[in-house]
Amino acid sequence: DTGVSQDPRHKITKRGQNVTFRCDPISEHNRLYWYRQTLGQGPEFLTYFQNEAQLEKSRLLSDRFSAERPKGSFSTLEIQRTEQGDSAMYLCASSSQGTWGYTFGSGTRLTVV
Amino acid sequence: TQLLEQSPQFLSIQEGENLTVYCNSSSVFSSLQWYRQEPGEGPVLLVTVVTGGEVKKLKRLTFQFGDARKDSSLHITAAQPGDTGLYLCAGAPSPSGSARQLTFGSGTQLTVLP
């Protein structure tokens, strides 16, 4: 078990560009979450998958954000037309059904310049 | 909207001192978790408390869940520099509902000076 893996660890992009992040959860976990964390704040929920189905999406998430989890394995989070306000740490977590304990990845630090 | 408030926001103490951080809400949670996060890394789960009034110990860390399941505390005895980090509490909604995301507090940044 190698834990939750996120790639890349860091991403610097110009405003207006599209970016895509990848998350590989723990293989036995059927639930996968994306959170966003800005400096000095706790993680903020973005979206949640159970297997391949996206069951919840934050109302704070604009239409520029989209997430997928094909085949219920890895997941991708895409941000289109990035804005400076998108700069944050994007965290992926996974868990087993019936448990609340999340295992987080190390995150992807996005900087929009 | 369920909110969790953590206090203090920042805490700087000397090695060997004791400390308590608090996590409060006006909402009831089915369970509450504590995580520790180091710079540039994701949060790491320390403990989950489920029952009102529950107390759990993890070496020098003692976690308590309030009787009404609205608040929690983390007490560290004889703090060490390795305890330095951002401590986050997170509440889980009712398992009978459809929501599955955790609500996180804004964290307590602890610095233990040698």
PDB file of C-alpha atoms in Angstrom:
ATOM      1  CA  ASP A   1       0.000   0.000   0.000  1.00  0.00           C
ATOM      2  CA  THR A   2       1.682   3.164  -1.181  1.00  0.00           C
ATOM      3  CA  GLY A   3      -0.937   5.558   0.142  1.00  0.00           C
ATOM      4  CA  VAL A   4      -2.659   8.257  -1.889  1.00  0.00           C
ATOM      5  CA  SER A   5      -0.520   9.655  -4.698  1.00  0.00           C
ATOM      6  CA  GLN A   6      -0.996  13.040  -6.329  1.00  0.00           C
ATOM      7  CA  ASP A   7       0.705  14.382  -9.406  1.00  0.00           C
ATOM      8  CA  PRO A   8       2.169  16.881  -9.963  1.00  0.00           C
ATOM      9  CA  ARG A   9       3.300  18.137  -6.552  1.00  0.00           C
ATOM     10  CA  HIS A  10       3.665  21.664  -7.832  1.00  0.00           C
ATOM     11  CA  LYS A  11       2.207  23.480 -10.821  1.00  0.00           C
ATOM     12  CA  ILE A  12       2.807  27.042 -11.944  1.00  0.00           C
ATOM     13  CA  THR A  13       0.564  28.250 -14.734  1.00  0.00           C
ATOM     14  CA  LYS A  14      -0.347  31.468 -16.432  1.00  0.00           C
ATOM     15  CA  ARG A  15      -3.779  32.937 -15.924  1.00  0.00           C
ATOM     16  CA  GLY A  16      -6.200  31.643 -18.522  1.00  0.00           C
ATOM     17  CA  GLN A  17      -4.461  28.300 -19.029  1.00  0.00           C
ATOM     18  CA  ASN A  18      -6.048  24.924 -18.269  1.00  0.00           C
ATOM     19  CA  VAL A  19      -4.523  22.561 -15.733  1.00  0.00           C
ATOM     20  CA  THR A  20      -5.196  18.940 -14.822  1.00  0.00           C
ATOM     21  CA  PHE A  21      -4.245  17.119 -11.654  1.00  0.00           C
ATOM     22  CA  ARG A  22      -4.215  13.386 -11.022  1.00  0.00           C
ATOM     23  CA  CYS A  23      -4.959  11.391  -7.875  1.00  0.00           C
ATOM     24  CA  ASP A  24      -4.353   7.679  -7.328  1.00  0.00           C
ATOM     25  CA  PRO A  25      -6.211   6.553  -4.184  1.00  0.00           C
ATOM     26  CA  ILE A  26      -5.529   3.549  -1.990  1.00  0.00           C
ATOM     27  CA  SER A  27      -6.656   0.642  -4.150  1.00  0.00           C
ATOM     28  CA  GLU A  28      -9.104  -0.802  -1.599  1.00  0.00           C
ATOM     29  CA  HIS A  29     -10.857   2.541  -1.051  1.00  0.00           C
ATOM     30  CA  ASN A  30     -14.023   3.120  -3.064  1.00  0.00           C
ATOM     31  CA  ARG A  31     -14.531   6.725  -1.935  1.00  0.00           C
ATOM     32  CA  LEU A  32     -12.458   9.580  -3.278  1.00  0.00           C
ATOM     33  CA  TYR A  33     -12.594  13.246  -2.340  1.00  0.00           C
ATOM     34  CA  TRP A  34     -11.105  16.481  -3.639  1.00  0.00           C
ATOM     35  CA  TYR A  35     -10.511  19.374  -1.261  1.00  0.00           C
ATOM     36  CA  ARG A  36      -8.890  22.772  -1.689  1.00  0.00           C
ATOM     37  CA  GLN A  37      -6.837  24.481   0.983  1.00  0.00           C
ATOM     38  CA  THR A  38      -5.619  28.064   1.040  1.00  0.00           C
ATOM     39  CA  LEU A  39      -3.018  29.464   3.397  1.00  0.00           C
ATOM     40  CA  GLY A  40      -4.206  29.663   6.968  1.00  0.00           C
ATOM     41  CA  GLN A  41      -7.411  27.781   6.320  1.00  0.00           C
ATOM     42  CA  GLY A  42      -8.635  24.237   6.698  1.00  0.00           C
ATOM     43  CA  PRO A  43      -9.434  22.107   3.654  1.00  0.00           C
ATOM     44  CA  GLU A  44     -12.616  23.030   1.793  1.00  0.00           C
ATOM     45  CA  PHE A  45     -14.716  20.335   0.136  1.00  0.00           C
ATOM     46  CA  LEU A  46     -14.887  20.325  -3.673  1.00  0.00           C
ATOM     47  CA  THR A  47     -16.320  16.990  -4.765  1.00  0.00           C
ATOM     48  CA  TYR A  48     -16.800  13.341  -3.829  1.00  0.00           C
ATOM     49  CA  PHE A  49     -16.883  10.066  -5.774  1.00  0.00           C
ATOM     50  CA  GLN A  50     -18.125   6.667  -4.743  1.00  0.00           C
ATOM     51  CA  ASN A  51     -16.571   4.262  -7.218  1.00  0.00           C
ATOM     52  CA  GLU A  52     -16.965   6.004 -10.595  1.00  0.00           C
ATOM     53  CA  ALA A  53     -20.046   8.033  -9.648  1.00  0.00           C
ATOM     54  CA  GLN A  54     -19.650  11.693  -8.701  1.00  0.00           C
ATOM     55  CA  LEU A  55     -22.197  11.929  -5.897  1.00  0.00           C
ATOM     56  CA  GLU A  56     -21.559  15.373  -4.468  1.00  0.00           C
ATOM     57  CA  LYS A  57     -20.184  18.631  -5.766  1.00  0.00           C
ATOM     58  CA  SER A  58     -19.722  21.794  -3.753  1.00  0.00           C
ATOM     59  CA  ARG A  59     -21.928  24.719  -4.703  1.00  0.00           C
ATOM     60  CA  LEU A  60     -18.800  26.830  -4.402  1.00  0.00           C
ATOM     61  CA  LEU A  61     -17.286  25.003  -7.354  1.00  0.00           C
ATOM     62  CA  SER A  62     -17.567  27.018 -10.523  1.00  0.00           C
ATOM     63  CA  ASP A  63     -18.250  25.550 -13.962  1.00  0.00           C
ATOM     64  CA  ARG A  64     -14.554  25.900 -14.728  1.00  0.00           C
ATOM     65  CA  PHE A  65     -13.851  22.926 -12.464  1.00  0.00           C
ATOM     66  CA  SER A  66     -14.536  19.355 -13.525  1.00  0.00           C
ATOM     67  CA  ALA A  67     -13.564  16.042 -12.013  1.00  0.00           C
ATOM     68  CA  GLU A  68     -13.701  12.494 -13.284  1.00  0.00           C
ATOM     69  CA  ARG A  69     -13.025   9.061 -11.912  1.00  0.00           C
ATOM     70  CA  PRO A  70     -13.223   6.637 -14.828  1.00  0.00           C
ATOM     71  CA  LYS A  71     -13.522   2.984 -13.826  1.00  0.00           C
ATOM     72  CA  GLY A  72     -13.550   3.943 -10.177  1.00  0.00           C
ATOM     73  CA  SER A  73      -9.782   4.018  -9.878  1.00  0.00           C
ATOM     74  CA  PHE A  74      -7.698   7.175 -10.335  1.00  0.00           C
ATOM     75  CA  SER A  75      -9.301  10.592 -10.554  1.00  0.00           C
ATOM     76  CA  THR A  76      -8.507  13.809 -12.398  1.00  0.00           C
ATOM     77  CA  LEU A  77      -9.412  17.377 -11.503  1.00  0.00           C
ATOM     78  CA  GLU A  78      -9.328  19.908 -14.323  1.00  0.00           C
ATOM     79  CA  ILE A  79      -9.476  23.658 -13.966  1.00  0.00           C
ATOM     80  CA  GLN A  80     -10.202  25.589 -17.133  1.00  0.00           C
ATOM     81  CA  ARG A  81      -9.253  29.235 -17.723  1.00  0.00           C
ATOM     82  CA  THR A  82      -7.391  29.479 -14.432  1.00  0.00           C
ATOM     83  CA  GLU A  83      -7.645  32.630 -12.344  1.00  0.00           C
ATOM     84  CA  GLN A  84      -5.325  33.943  -9.652  1.00  0.00           C
ATOM     85  CA  GLY A  85      -7.939  33.047  -7.054  1.00  0.00           C
ATOM     86  CA  ASP A  86      -7.504  29.398  -7.979  1.00  0.00           C
ATOM     87  CA  SER A  87      -4.044  29.406  -6.395  1.00  0.00           C
ATOM     88  CA  ALA A  88      -4.216  26.890  -3.560  1.00  0.00           C
ATOM     89  CA  MET A  89      -3.227  23.422  -2.424  1.00  0.00           C
ATOM     90  CA  TYR A  90      -5.484  20.809  -4.022  1.00  0.00           C
ATOM     91  CA  LEU A  91      -5.807  17.753  -1.822  1.00  0.00           C
ATOM     92  CA  CYS A  92      -7.116  14.336  -2.724  1.00  0.00           C
ATOM     93  CA  ALA A  93      -8.250  11.845  -0.094  1.00  0.00           C
ATOM     94  CA  SER A  94      -9.731   8.373  -0.110  1.00  0.00           C
ATOM     95  CA  SER A  95     -11.616   6.228   2.364  1.00  0.00           C
ATOM     96  CA  SER A  96     -13.419   2.928   2.641  1.00  0.00           C
ATOM     97  CA  GLN A  97     -17.182   2.736   2.737  1.00  0.00           C
ATOM     98  CA  GLY A  98     -18.393   2.768   6.317  1.00  0.00           C
ATOM     99  CA  THR A  99     -15.431   4.674   7.722  1.00  0.00           C
ATOM    100  CA  TRP A 100     -14.876   8.387   8.115  1.00  0.00           C
ATOM    101  CA  GLY A 101     -11.095   8.272   8.333  1.00  0.00           C
ATOM    102  CA  TYR A 102      -9.565   9.954   5.304  1.00  0.00           C
ATOM    103  CA  THR A 103      -6.137   9.198   3.932  1.00  0.00           C
ATOM    104  CA  PHE A 104      -4.870  12.314   2.214  1.00  0.00           C
ATOM    105  CA  GLY A 105      -2.302  12.634  -0.496  1.00  0.00           C
ATOM    106  CA  SER A 106       0.507  15.179  -0.289  1.00  0.00           C
ATOM    107  CA  GLY A 107      -1.438  17.593  -2.477  1.00  0.00           C
ATOM    108  CA  THR A 108      -0.772  19.612  -5.606  1.00  0.00           C
ATOM    109  CA  ARG A 109       0.301  23.202  -5.012  1.00  0.00           C
ATOM    110  CA  LEU A 110      -1.114  25.382  -7.796  1.00  0.00           C
ATOM    111  CA  THR A 111       0.198  28.873  -8.413  1.00  0.00           C
ATOM    112  CA  VAL A 112      -1.522  30.992 -11.047  1.00  0.00           C
ATOM    113  CA  VAL A 113       0.577  33.934 -12.220  1.00  0.00           C
TER     114      VAL A 113
ATOM    115  CA  THR B   1     -24.050  25.062   6.980  1.00  0.00           C
ATOM    116  CA  GLN B   2     -22.023  23.328   9.675  1.00  0.00           C
ATOM    117  CA  LEU B   3     -19.060  25.346  10.941  1.00  0.00           C
ATOM    118  CA  LEU B   4     -16.200  24.380  13.222  1.00  0.00           C
ATOM    119  CA  GLU B   5     -14.249  27.010  15.110  1.00  0.00           C
ATOM    120  CA  GLN B   6     -10.824  26.204  16.460  1.00  0.00           C
ATOM    121  CA  SER B   7      -8.963  28.062  19.155  1.00  0.00           C
ATOM    122  CA  PRO B   8      -6.414  29.295  19.590  1.00  0.00           C
ATOM    123  CA  GLN B   9      -5.447  30.010  16.000  1.00  0.00           C
ATOM    124  CA  PHE B  10      -1.745  30.161  16.907  1.00  0.00           C
ATOM    125  CA  LEU B  11       0.100  28.700  19.883  1.00  0.00           C
ATOM    126  CA  SER B  12       3.808  28.904  20.631  1.00  0.00           C
ATOM    127  CA  ILE B  13       5.121  27.114  23.719  1.00  0.00           C
ATOM    128  CA  GLN B  14       8.335  25.800  25.209  1.00  0.00           C
ATOM    129  CA  GLU B  15       9.261  22.128  25.123  1.00  0.00           C
ATOM    130  CA  GLY B  16       7.829  20.299  28.127  1.00  0.00           C
ATOM    131  CA  GLU B  17       4.759  22.493  28.560  1.00  0.00           C
ATOM    132  CA  ASN B  18       1.179  21.229  28.373  1.00  0.00           C
ATOM    133  CA  LEU B  19      -1.449  22.666  26.051  1.00  0.00           C
ATOM    134  CA  THR B  20      -5.075  22.302  25.026  1.00  0.00           C
ATOM    135  CA  VAL B  21      -6.692  23.258  21.732  1.00  0.00           C
ATOM    136  CA  TYR B  22     -10.410  23.474  21.202  1.00  0.00           C
ATOM    137  CA  CYS B  23     -12.867  22.753  18.425  1.00  0.00           C
ATOM    138  CA  ASN B  24     -16.403  24.103  18.796  1.00  0.00           C
ATOM    139  CA  SER B  25     -19.596  24.123  16.796  1.00  0.00           C
ATOM    140  CA  SER B  26     -23.275  24.842  17.201  1.00  0.00           C
ATOM    141  CA  SER B  27     -23.992  21.738  15.121  1.00  0.00           C
ATOM    142  CA  VAL B  28     -24.060  18.107  16.149  1.00  0.00           C
ATOM    143  CA  PHE B  29     -21.644  15.766  14.388  1.00  0.00           C
ATOM    144  CA  SER B  30     -21.861  12.008  14.172  1.00  0.00           C
ATOM    145  CA  SER B  31     -18.118  11.803  14.698  1.00  0.00           C
ATOM    146  CA  LEU B  32     -15.156  14.108  14.870  1.00  0.00           C
ATOM    147  CA  GLN B  33     -11.621  13.637  13.684  1.00  0.00           C
ATOM    148  CA  TRP B  34      -8.315  15.288  14.450  1.00  0.00           C
ATOM    149  CA  TYR B  35      -5.572  15.609  11.857  1.00  0.00           C
ATOM    150  CA  ARG B  36      -2.043  16.997  11.954  1.00  0.00           C
ATOM    151  CA  GLN B  37      -0.585  18.682   8.903  1.00  0.00           C
ATOM    152  CA  GLU B  38       3.010  19.636   8.217  1.00  0.00           C
ATOM    153  CA  PRO B  39       4.041  22.291   5.672  1.00  0.00           C
ATOM    154  CA  GLY B  40       3.673  21.141   2.079  1.00  0.00           C
ATOM    155  CA  GLU B  41       1.983  17.881   3.033  1.00  0.00           C
ATOM    156  CA  GLY B  42      -1.553  16.589   3.348  1.00  0.00           C
ATOM    157  CA  PRO B  43      -3.247  16.168   6.735  1.00  0.00           C
ATOM    158  CA  VAL B  44      -2.603  12.915   8.603  1.00  0.00           C
ATOM    159  CA  LEU B  45      -5.399  11.370  10.654  1.00  0.00           C
ATOM    160  CA  LEU B  46      -4.654  11.161  14.380  1.00  0.00           C
ATOM    161  CA  VAL B  47      -7.935   9.939  15.852  1.00  0.00           C
ATOM    162  CA  THR B  48     -11.677   9.593  15.320  1.00  0.00           C
ATOM    163  CA  VAL B  49     -14.085  10.057  18.230  1.00  0.00           C
ATOM    164  CA  VAL B  50     -17.622   8.829  17.834  1.00  0.00           C
ATOM    165  CA  THR B  51     -19.457   8.672  21.158  1.00  0.00           C
ATOM    166  CA  GLY B  52     -20.425  11.733  23.184  1.00  0.00           C
ATOM    167  CA  GLY B  53     -18.086  12.027  26.167  1.00  0.00           C
ATOM    168  CA  GLU B  54     -15.539   9.693  24.599  1.00  0.00           C
ATOM    169  CA  VAL B  55     -11.894  10.100  25.565  1.00  0.00           C
ATOM    170  CA  LYS B  56      -9.067   8.636  23.514  1.00  0.00           C
ATOM    171  CA  LYS B  57      -5.364   8.688  24.250  1.00  0.00           C
ATOM    172  CA  LEU B  58      -2.544   8.503  21.758  1.00  0.00           C
ATOM    173  CA  LYS B  59       0.744   8.547  23.695  1.00  0.00           C
ATOM    174  CA  ARG B  60       0.960  12.126  25.041  1.00  0.00           C
ATOM    175  CA  LEU B  61      -2.172  13.281  23.183  1.00  0.00           C
ATOM    176  CA  THR B  62      -5.619  13.090  24.778  1.00  0.00           C
ATOM    177  CA  PHE B  63      -8.732  13.696  22.691  1.00  0.00           C
ATOM    178  CA  GLN B  64     -12.198  14.291  24.098  1.00  0.00           C
ATOM    179  CA  PHE B  65     -15.564  14.496  22.348  1.00  0.00           C
ATOM    180  CA  GLY B  66     -18.167  16.645  24.070  1.00  0.00           C
ATOM    181  CA  ASP B  67     -21.236  15.020  25.597  1.00  0.00           C
ATOM    182  CA  ALA B  68     -23.493  16.734  23.072  1.00  0.00           C
ATOM    183  CA  ARG B  69     -21.143  15.890  20.171  1.00  0.00           C
ATOM    184  CA  LYS B  70     -20.764  19.568  19.287  1.00  0.00           C
ATOM    185  CA  ASP B  71     -17.232  20.147  20.516  1.00  0.00           C
ATOM    186  CA  SER B  72     -13.900  18.470  21.079  1.00  0.00           C
ATOM    187  CA  SER B  73     -10.545  19.147  22.667  1.00  0.00           C
ATOM    188  CA  LEU B  74      -6.995  17.979  22.155  1.00  0.00           C
ATOM    189  CA  HIS B  75      -4.613  18.040  25.119  1.00  0.00           C
ATOM    190  CA  ILE B  76      -0.880  17.495  24.691  1.00  0.00           C
ATOM    191  CA  THR B  77       1.228  16.673  27.708  1.00  0.00           C
ATOM    192  CA  ALA B  78       4.927  17.581  27.811  1.00  0.00           C
ATOM    193  CA  ALA B  79       5.002  18.936  24.272  1.00  0.00           C
ATOM    194  CA  GLN B  80       8.027  18.209  22.111  1.00  0.00           C
ATOM    195  CA  PRO B  81       9.361  19.997  19.009  1.00  0.00           C
ATOM    196  CA  GLY B  82       8.129  17.057  16.928  1.00  0.00           C
ATOM    197  CA  ASP B  83       4.566  18.019  17.877  1.00  0.00           C
ATOM    198  CA  THR B  84       4.901  21.202  15.832  1.00  0.00           C
ATOM    199  CA  GLY B  85       2.297  21.404  13.071  1.00  0.00           C
ATOM    200  CA  LEU B  86      -1.183  22.493  12.076  1.00  0.00           C
ATOM    201  CA  TYR B  87      -3.857  20.656  14.041  1.00  0.00           C
ATOM    202  CA  LEU B  88      -7.190  20.376  12.269  1.00  0.00           C
ATOM    203  CA  CYS B  89     -10.492  19.113  13.565  1.00  0.00           C
ATOM    204  CA  ALA B  90     -13.087  17.799  11.141  1.00  0.00           C
ATOM    205  CA  GLY B  91     -16.726  16.896  11.725  1.00  0.00           C
ATOM    206  CA  ALA B  92     -18.670  14.193   9.960  1.00  0.00           C
ATOM    207  CA  PRO B  93     -22.366  14.678   9.215  1.00  0.00           C
ATOM    208  CA  SER B  94     -25.079  12.265  10.188  1.00  0.00           C
ATOM    209  CA  PRO B  95     -24.549   8.873   8.545  1.00  0.00           C
ATOM    210  CA  SER B  96     -28.244   8.725   7.706  1.00  0.00           C
ATOM    211  CA  GLY B  97     -27.959  11.739   5.416  1.00  0.00           C
ATOM    212  CA  SER B  98     -26.609  11.843   1.902  1.00  0.00           C
ATOM    213  CA  ALA B  99     -23.695  14.171   2.647  1.00  0.00           C
ATOM    214  CA  ARG B 100     -20.343  12.475   2.898  1.00  0.00           C
ATOM    215  CA  GLN B 101     -17.875  15.324   3.128  1.00  0.00           C
ATOM    216  CA  LEU B 102     -16.094  16.378   6.296  1.00  0.00           C
ATOM    217  CA  THR B 103     -16.281  19.942   7.565  1.00  0.00           C
ATOM    218  CA  PHE B 104     -12.865  21.185   8.647  1.00  0.00           C
ATOM    219  CA  GLY B 105     -11.971  23.864  11.127  1.00  0.00           C
ATOM    220  CA  SER B 106      -9.373  26.473  10.187  1.00  0.00           C
ATOM    221  CA  GLY B 107      -6.755  24.850  12.367  1.00  0.00           C
ATOM    222  CA  THR B 108      -4.434  25.612  15.266  1.00  0.00           C
ATOM    223  CA  GLN B 109      -0.818  26.241  14.308  1.00  0.00           C
ATOM    224  CA  LEU B 110       1.322  24.847  17.120  1.00  0.00           C
ATOM    225  CA  THR B 111       5.002  25.648  17.481  1.00  0.00           C
ATOM    226  CA  VAL B 112       6.999  23.899  20.183  1.00  0.00           C
ATOM    227  CA  LEU B 113      10.308  25.585  20.849  1.00  0.00           C
ATOM    228  CA  PRO B 114      13.288  23.526  22.070  1.00  0.00           C
TER     229      PRO B 114
END
